[in-house]
mmCIF file of C-alpha atoms and ligand atoms in Angstrom:
data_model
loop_
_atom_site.group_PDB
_atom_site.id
_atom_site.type_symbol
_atom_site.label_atom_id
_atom_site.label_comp_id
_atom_site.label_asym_id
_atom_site.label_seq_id
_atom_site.Cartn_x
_atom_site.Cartn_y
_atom_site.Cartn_z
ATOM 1 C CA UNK T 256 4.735 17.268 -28.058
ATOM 2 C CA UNK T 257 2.601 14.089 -27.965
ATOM 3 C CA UNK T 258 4.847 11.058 -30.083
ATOM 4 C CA UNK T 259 2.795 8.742 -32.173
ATOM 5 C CA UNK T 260 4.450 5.228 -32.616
ATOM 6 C CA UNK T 261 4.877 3.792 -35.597
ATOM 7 C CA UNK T 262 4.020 -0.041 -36.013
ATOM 8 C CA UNK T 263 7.612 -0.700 -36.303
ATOM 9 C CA UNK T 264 8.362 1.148 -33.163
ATOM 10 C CA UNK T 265 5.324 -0.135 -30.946
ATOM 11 C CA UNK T 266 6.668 -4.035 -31.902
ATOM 12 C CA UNK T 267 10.126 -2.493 -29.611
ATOM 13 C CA UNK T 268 8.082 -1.119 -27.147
ATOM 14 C CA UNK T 269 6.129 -4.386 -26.493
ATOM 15 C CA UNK T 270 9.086 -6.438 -27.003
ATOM 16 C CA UNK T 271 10.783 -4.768 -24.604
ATOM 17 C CA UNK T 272 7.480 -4.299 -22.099
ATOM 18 C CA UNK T 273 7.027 -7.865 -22.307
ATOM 19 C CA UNK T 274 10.603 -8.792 -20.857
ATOM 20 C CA UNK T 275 10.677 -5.688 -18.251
ATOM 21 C CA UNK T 276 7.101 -7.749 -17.167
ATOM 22 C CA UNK T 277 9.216 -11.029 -17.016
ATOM 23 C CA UNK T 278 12.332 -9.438 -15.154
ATOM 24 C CA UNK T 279 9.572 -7.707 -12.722
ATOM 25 C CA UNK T 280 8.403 -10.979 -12.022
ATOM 26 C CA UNK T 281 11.915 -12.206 -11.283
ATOM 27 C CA UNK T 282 12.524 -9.655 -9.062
ATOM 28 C CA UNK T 283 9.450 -9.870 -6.989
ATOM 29 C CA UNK T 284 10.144 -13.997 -6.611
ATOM 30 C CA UNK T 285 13.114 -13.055 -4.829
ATOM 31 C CA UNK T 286 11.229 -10.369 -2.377
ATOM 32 C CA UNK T 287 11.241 -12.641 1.084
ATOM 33 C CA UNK T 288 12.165 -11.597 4.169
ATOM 34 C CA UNK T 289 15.773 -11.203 5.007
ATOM 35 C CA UNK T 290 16.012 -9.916 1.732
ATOM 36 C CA UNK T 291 17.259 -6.564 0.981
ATOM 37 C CA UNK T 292 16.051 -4.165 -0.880
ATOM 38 C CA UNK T 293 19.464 -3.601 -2.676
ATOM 39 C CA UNK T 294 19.822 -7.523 -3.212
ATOM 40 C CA UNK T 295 16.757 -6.701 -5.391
ATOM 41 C CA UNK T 296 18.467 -3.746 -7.429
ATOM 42 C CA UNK T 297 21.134 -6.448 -8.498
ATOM 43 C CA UNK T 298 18.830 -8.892 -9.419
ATOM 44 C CA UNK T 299 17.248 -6.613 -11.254
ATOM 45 C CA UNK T 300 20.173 -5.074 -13.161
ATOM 46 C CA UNK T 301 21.885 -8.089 -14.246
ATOM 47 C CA UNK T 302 18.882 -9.348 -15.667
ATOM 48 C CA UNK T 303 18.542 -6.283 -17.634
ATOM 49 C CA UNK T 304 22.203 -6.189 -18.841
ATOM 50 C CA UNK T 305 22.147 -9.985 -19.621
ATOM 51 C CA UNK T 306 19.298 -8.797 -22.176
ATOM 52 C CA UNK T 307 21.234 -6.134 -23.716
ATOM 53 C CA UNK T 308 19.414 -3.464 -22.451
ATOM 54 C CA UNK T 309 20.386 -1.040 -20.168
ATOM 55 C CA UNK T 310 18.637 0.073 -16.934
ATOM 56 C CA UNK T 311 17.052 3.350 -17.364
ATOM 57 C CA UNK T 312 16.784 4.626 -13.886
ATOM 58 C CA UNK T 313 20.325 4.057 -12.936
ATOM 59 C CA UNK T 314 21.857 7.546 -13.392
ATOM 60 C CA UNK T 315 18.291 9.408 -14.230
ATOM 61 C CA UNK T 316 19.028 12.700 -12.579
ATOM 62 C CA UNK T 317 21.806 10.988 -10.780
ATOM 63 C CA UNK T 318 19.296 8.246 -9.348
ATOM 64 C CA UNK T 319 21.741 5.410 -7.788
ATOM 65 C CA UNK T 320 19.753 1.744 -8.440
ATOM 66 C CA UNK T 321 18.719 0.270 -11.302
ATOM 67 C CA UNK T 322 14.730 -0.295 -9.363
ATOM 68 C CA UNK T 323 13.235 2.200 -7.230
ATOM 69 C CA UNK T 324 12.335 0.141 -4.012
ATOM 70 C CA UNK T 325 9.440 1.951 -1.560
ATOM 71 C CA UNK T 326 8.374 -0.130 1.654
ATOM 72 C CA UNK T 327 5.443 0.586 3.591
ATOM 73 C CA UNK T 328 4.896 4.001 3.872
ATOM 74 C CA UNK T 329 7.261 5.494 0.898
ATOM 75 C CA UNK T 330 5.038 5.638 -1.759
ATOM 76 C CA UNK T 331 7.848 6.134 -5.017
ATOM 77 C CA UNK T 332 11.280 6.544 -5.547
ATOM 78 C CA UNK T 333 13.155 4.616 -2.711
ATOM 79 C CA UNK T 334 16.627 3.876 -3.200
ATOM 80 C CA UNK T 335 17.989 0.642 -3.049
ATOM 81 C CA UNK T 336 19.884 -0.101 -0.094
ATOM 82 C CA UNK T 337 21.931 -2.969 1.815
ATOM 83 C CA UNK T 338 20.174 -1.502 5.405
ATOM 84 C CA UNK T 339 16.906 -1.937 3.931
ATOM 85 C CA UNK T 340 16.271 -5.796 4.862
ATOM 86 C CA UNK T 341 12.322 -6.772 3.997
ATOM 87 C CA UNK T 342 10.553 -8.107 7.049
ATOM 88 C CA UNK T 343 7.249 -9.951 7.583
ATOM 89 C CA UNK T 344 4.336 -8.576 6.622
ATOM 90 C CA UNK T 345 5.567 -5.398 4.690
ATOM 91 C CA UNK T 346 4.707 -3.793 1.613
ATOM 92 C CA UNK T 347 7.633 -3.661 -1.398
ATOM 93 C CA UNK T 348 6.630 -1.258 -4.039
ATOM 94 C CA UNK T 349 9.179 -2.152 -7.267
ATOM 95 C CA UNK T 350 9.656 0.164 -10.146
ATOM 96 C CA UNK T 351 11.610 -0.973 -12.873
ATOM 97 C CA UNK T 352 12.721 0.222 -16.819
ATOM 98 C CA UNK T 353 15.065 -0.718 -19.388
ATOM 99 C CA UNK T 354 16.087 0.891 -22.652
ATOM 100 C CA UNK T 355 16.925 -1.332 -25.757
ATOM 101 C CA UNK T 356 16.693 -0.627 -29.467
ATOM 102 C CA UNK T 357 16.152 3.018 -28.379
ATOM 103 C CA UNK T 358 12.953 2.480 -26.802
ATOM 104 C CA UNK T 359 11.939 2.676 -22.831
ATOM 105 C CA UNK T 360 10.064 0.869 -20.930
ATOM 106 C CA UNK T 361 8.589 1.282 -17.491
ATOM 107 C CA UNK T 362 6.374 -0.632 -14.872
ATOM 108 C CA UNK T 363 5.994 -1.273 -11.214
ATOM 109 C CA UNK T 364 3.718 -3.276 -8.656
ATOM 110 C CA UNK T 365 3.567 -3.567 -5.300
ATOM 111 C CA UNK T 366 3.423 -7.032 -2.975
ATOM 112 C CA UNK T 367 2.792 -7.883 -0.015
ATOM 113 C CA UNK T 368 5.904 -10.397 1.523
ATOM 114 C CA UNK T 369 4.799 -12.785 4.196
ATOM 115 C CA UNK T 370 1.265 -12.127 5.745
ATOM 116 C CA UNK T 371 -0.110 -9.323 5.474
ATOM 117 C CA UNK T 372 -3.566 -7.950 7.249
ATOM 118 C CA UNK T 373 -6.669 -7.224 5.778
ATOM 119 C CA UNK T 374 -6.297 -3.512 5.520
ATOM 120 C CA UNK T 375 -3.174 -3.707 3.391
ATOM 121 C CA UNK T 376 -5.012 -6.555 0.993
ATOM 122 C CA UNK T 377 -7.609 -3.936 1.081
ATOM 123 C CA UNK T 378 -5.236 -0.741 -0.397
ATOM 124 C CA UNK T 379 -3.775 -3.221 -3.002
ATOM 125 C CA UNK T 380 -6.861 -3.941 -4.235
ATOM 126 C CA UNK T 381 -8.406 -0.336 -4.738
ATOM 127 C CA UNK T 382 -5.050 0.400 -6.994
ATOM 128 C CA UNK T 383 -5.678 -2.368 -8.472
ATOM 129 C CA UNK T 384 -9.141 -1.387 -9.450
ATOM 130 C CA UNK T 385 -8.370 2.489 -10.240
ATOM 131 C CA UNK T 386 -5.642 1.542 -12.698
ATOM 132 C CA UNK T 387 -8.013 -0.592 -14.468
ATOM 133 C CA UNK T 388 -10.453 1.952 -14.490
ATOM 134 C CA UNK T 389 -8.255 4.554 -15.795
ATOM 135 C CA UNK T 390 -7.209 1.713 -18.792
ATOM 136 C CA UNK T 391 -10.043 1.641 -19.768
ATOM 137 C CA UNK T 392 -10.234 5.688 -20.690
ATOM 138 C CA UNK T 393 -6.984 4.757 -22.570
ATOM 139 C CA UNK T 394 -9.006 5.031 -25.906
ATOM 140 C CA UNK T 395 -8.885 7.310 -28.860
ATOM 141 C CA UNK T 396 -10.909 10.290 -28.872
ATOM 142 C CA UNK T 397 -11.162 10.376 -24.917
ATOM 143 C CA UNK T 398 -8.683 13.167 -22.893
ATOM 144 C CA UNK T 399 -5.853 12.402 -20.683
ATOM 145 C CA UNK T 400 -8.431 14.264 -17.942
ATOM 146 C CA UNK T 401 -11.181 11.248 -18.407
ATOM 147 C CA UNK T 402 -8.451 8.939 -17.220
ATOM 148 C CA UNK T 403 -6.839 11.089 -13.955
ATOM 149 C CA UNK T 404 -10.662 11.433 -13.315
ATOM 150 C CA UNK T 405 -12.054 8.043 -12.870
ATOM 151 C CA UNK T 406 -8.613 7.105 -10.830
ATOM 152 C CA UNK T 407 -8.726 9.884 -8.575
ATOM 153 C CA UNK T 408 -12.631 9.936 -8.004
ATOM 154 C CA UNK T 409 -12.096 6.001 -7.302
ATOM 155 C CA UNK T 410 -9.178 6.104 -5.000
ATOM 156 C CA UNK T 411 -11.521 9.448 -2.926
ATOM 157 C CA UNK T 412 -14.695 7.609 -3.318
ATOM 158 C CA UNK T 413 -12.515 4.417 -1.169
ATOM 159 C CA UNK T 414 -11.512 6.836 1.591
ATOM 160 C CA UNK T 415 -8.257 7.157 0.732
ATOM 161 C CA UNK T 416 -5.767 9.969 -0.718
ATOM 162 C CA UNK T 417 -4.255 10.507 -4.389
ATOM 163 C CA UNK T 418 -0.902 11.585 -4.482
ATOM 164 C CA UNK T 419 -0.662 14.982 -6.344
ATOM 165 C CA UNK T 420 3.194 15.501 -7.599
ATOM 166 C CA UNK T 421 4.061 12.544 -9.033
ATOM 167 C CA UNK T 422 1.960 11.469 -11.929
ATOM 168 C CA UNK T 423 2.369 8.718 -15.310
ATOM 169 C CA UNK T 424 3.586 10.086 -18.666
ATOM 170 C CA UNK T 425 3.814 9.095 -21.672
ATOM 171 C CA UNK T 426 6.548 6.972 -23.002
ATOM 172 C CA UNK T 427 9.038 6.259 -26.028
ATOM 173 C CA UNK T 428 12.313 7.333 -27.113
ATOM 174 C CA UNK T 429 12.253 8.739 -23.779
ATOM 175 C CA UNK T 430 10.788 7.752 -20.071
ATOM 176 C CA UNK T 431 9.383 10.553 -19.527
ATOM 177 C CA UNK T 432 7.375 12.070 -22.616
ATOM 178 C CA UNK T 433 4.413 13.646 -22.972
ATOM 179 C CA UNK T 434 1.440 13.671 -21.849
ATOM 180 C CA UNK T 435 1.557 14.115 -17.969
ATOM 181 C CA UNK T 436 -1.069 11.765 -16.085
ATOM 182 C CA UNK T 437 -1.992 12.790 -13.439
ATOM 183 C CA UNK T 438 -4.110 10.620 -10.943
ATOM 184 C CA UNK T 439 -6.576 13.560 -10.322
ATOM 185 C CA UNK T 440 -8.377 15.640 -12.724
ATOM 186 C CA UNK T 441 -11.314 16.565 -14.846
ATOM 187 C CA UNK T 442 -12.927 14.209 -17.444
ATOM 188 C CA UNK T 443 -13.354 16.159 -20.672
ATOM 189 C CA UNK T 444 -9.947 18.422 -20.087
ATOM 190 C CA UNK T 445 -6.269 17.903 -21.133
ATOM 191 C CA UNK T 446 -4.580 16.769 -24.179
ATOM 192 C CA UNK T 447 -6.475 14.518 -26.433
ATOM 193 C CA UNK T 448 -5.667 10.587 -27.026
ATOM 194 C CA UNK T 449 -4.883 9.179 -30.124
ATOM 195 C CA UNK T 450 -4.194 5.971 -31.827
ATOM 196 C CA UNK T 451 -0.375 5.563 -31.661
ATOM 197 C CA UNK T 452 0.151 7.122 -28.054
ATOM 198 C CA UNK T 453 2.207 4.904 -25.005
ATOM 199 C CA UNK T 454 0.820 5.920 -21.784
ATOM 200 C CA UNK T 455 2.628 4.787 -18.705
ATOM 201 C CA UNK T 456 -0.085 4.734 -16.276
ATOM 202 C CA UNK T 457 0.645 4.646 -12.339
ATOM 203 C CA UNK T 458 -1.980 5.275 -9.398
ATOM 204 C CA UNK T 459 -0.524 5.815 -6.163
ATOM 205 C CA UNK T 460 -3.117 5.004 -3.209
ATOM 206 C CA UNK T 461 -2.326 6.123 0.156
ATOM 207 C CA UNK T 462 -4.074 5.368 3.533
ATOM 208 C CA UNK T 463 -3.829 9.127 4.396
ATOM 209 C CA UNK T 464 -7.234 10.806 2.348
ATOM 210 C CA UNK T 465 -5.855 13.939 3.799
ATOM 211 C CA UNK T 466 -2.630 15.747 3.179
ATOM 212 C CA UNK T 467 0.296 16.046 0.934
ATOM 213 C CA UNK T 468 2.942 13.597 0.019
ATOM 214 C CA UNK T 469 6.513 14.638 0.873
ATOM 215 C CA UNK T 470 9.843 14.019 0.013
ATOM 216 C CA UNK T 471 12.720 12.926 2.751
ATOM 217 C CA UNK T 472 16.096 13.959 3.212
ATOM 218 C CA UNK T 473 17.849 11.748 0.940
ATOM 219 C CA UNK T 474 16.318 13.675 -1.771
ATOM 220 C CA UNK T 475 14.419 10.727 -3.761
ATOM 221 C CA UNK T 476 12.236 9.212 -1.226
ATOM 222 C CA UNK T 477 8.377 10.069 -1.515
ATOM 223 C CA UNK T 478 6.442 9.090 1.939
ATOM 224 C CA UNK T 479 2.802 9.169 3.476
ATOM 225 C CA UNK T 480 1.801 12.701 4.700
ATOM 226 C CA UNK T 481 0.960 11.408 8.288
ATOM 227 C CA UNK T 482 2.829 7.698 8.215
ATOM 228 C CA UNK T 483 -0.303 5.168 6.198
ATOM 229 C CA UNK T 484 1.248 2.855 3.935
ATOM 230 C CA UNK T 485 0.710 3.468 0.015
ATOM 231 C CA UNK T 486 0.297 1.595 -3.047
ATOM 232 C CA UNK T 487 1.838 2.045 -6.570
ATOM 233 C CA UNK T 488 1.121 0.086 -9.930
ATOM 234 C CA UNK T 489 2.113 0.999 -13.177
ATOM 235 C CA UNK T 490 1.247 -0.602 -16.582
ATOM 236 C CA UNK T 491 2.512 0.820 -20.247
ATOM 237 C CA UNK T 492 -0.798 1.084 -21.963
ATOM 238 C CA UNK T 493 -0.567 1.515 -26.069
ATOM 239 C CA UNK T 494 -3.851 3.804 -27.286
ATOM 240 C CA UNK T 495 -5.040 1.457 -30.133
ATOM 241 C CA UNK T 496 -7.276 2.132 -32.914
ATOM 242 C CA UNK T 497 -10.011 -0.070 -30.739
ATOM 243 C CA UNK T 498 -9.261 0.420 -27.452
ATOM 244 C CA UNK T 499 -6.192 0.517 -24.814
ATOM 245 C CA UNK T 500 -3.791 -1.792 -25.183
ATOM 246 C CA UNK T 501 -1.071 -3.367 -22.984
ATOM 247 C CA UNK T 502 2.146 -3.683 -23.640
ATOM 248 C CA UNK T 503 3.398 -4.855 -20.581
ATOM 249 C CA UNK T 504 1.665 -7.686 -18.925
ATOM 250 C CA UNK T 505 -1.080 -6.708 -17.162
ATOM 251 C CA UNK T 506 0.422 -7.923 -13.866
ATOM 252 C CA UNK T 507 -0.988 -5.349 -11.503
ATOM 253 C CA UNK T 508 -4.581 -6.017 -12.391
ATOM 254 C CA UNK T 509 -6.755 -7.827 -10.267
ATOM 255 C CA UNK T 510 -6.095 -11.767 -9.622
ATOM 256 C CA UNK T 511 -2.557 -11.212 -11.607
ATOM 257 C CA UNK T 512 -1.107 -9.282 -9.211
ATOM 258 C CA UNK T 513 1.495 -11.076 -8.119
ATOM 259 C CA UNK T 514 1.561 -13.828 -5.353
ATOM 260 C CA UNK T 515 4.638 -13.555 -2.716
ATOM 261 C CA UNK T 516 6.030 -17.066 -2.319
ATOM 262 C CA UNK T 517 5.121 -19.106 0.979
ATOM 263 C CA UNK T 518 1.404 -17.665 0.203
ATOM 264 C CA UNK T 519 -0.925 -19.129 -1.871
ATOM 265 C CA UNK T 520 -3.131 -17.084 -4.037
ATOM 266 C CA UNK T 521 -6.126 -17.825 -2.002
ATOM 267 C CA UNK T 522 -5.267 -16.891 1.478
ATOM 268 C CA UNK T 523 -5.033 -13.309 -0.226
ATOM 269 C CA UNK T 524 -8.375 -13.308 -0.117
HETATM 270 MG MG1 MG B 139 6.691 5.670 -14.701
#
């Protein structure tokens, strides 16, 4: 069953997408090299507990940190960890949510720390530009197919592969509601959008076009089929009567993606 917010409930849900966008951005400031991924996680969770909220991953089917932290080739779902110590001119994927007043929230961008070459400006920027495209099919009337569509034909039409098993959702009361999202489909199918419906909505870009993402031994851990580096964004997208909507702060599209400190916005390019 699809959940349709009331105003009273979408004023939570942007309350709190609004401050998980803030913390996000905390976090991220703090993403240097010599910095561990698991120095991160803390950040992150006493910034969420100083707001009263709790952190929603932490304990999610027995999840351990309060972010998921991916580097380089992990795509999703990397757990935080003391060994993990960022180093020039990786890729940090954070993925962050907090529940308060009942209501979750979700979101996640990835960043660059130190220099990074063309090719990975290149990846960040075709995520960037499927999740807006799939936004914009965020309207009433459309089908949760016309927005896996134009992100997956985007992401294929770039030369690069969609990631098949992990997909957005919708989002309330719970993380993980319905609707699915998938980053791949048909336009016209699936369940249809109304007025009132959260969407988080996450494409995944990997450098591999061919093959199938995989999980590693520890169990969380979502990689690269053949070892290319991926992408993930995520943005909580409210289905208004006009339009999409979004709740959190729109810091994974385009020139707001976020700049890593030490490099100024336009040596990115
Ligand atoms: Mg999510």
């Amino acid at each position: 069953m699809i959940t349709i917010k009331t105003p009273e409930e979408i004023l939570i849900m942007r309350e709190n997408a609004q401050k998980l966008s803030e913390i996000l951005a905390e976090v991220v400031s703090h993403a240097k090299p010599g910095v561990s991924t698991l120095d991160l996680d803390e950040i992150a969770e006493r910034l969420i507990v100083a707001w009263d909220a709790k952190p929603s991953f932490k304990g999610y089917r027995g999840f351990p940190g309060s972010v998921c932290s991916s580097i380089n080739e992990e795509i999703v779902h990397g757990i935080p960890s003391a060994d993990r110590v960022l180093q020039d001119g990786d890729m940090l994927s954070i993925d962050v949510g907090l529940i308060k007043n009942e209501f979750c929230a979700d979101t996640a961008t990835t960043v660059p720390i130190g220099s990074i070459d063309d090719r990975v400006q290149r990846l960040i920027e075709v995520d960037q530009e499927a999740l807006r495209l799939g936004i914009e099919q965020a309207i009433p009337g459309n089908r949760v197919g016309d927005i896996s569509c134009v992100i997956g034909e985007y992401i294929e039409a770039q030369g690069f592969g969609i990631v098949k098993n992990f997909v957005g959702h919708g989002i309330g009361r719970q993380m993980h509601e319905d609707p699915n999202v998938p980053n791949f489909g048909r336009a016209g199918k699936g369940p249809k959008l109304r007025a009132g419906m959260v969407l988080a909505i996450e494409p995944m870009v990997m450098e591999d076009p061919q093959g199938t993402e995989r999980v590693i031994e520890d169990g969380w851990t979502v990689v690269t089929p053949h070892g290319g580096w991926a992408v993930h964004l995520e943005e909580m997208v409210l289905i208004g009567d006009n339009g999409p909507e979004l709740l959190t702060d729109g810091h994974s599209l385009s020139d707001s993606l976020f700049t890593p400190a030490g490099v100024s916005s336009a040596s990115l390019g």
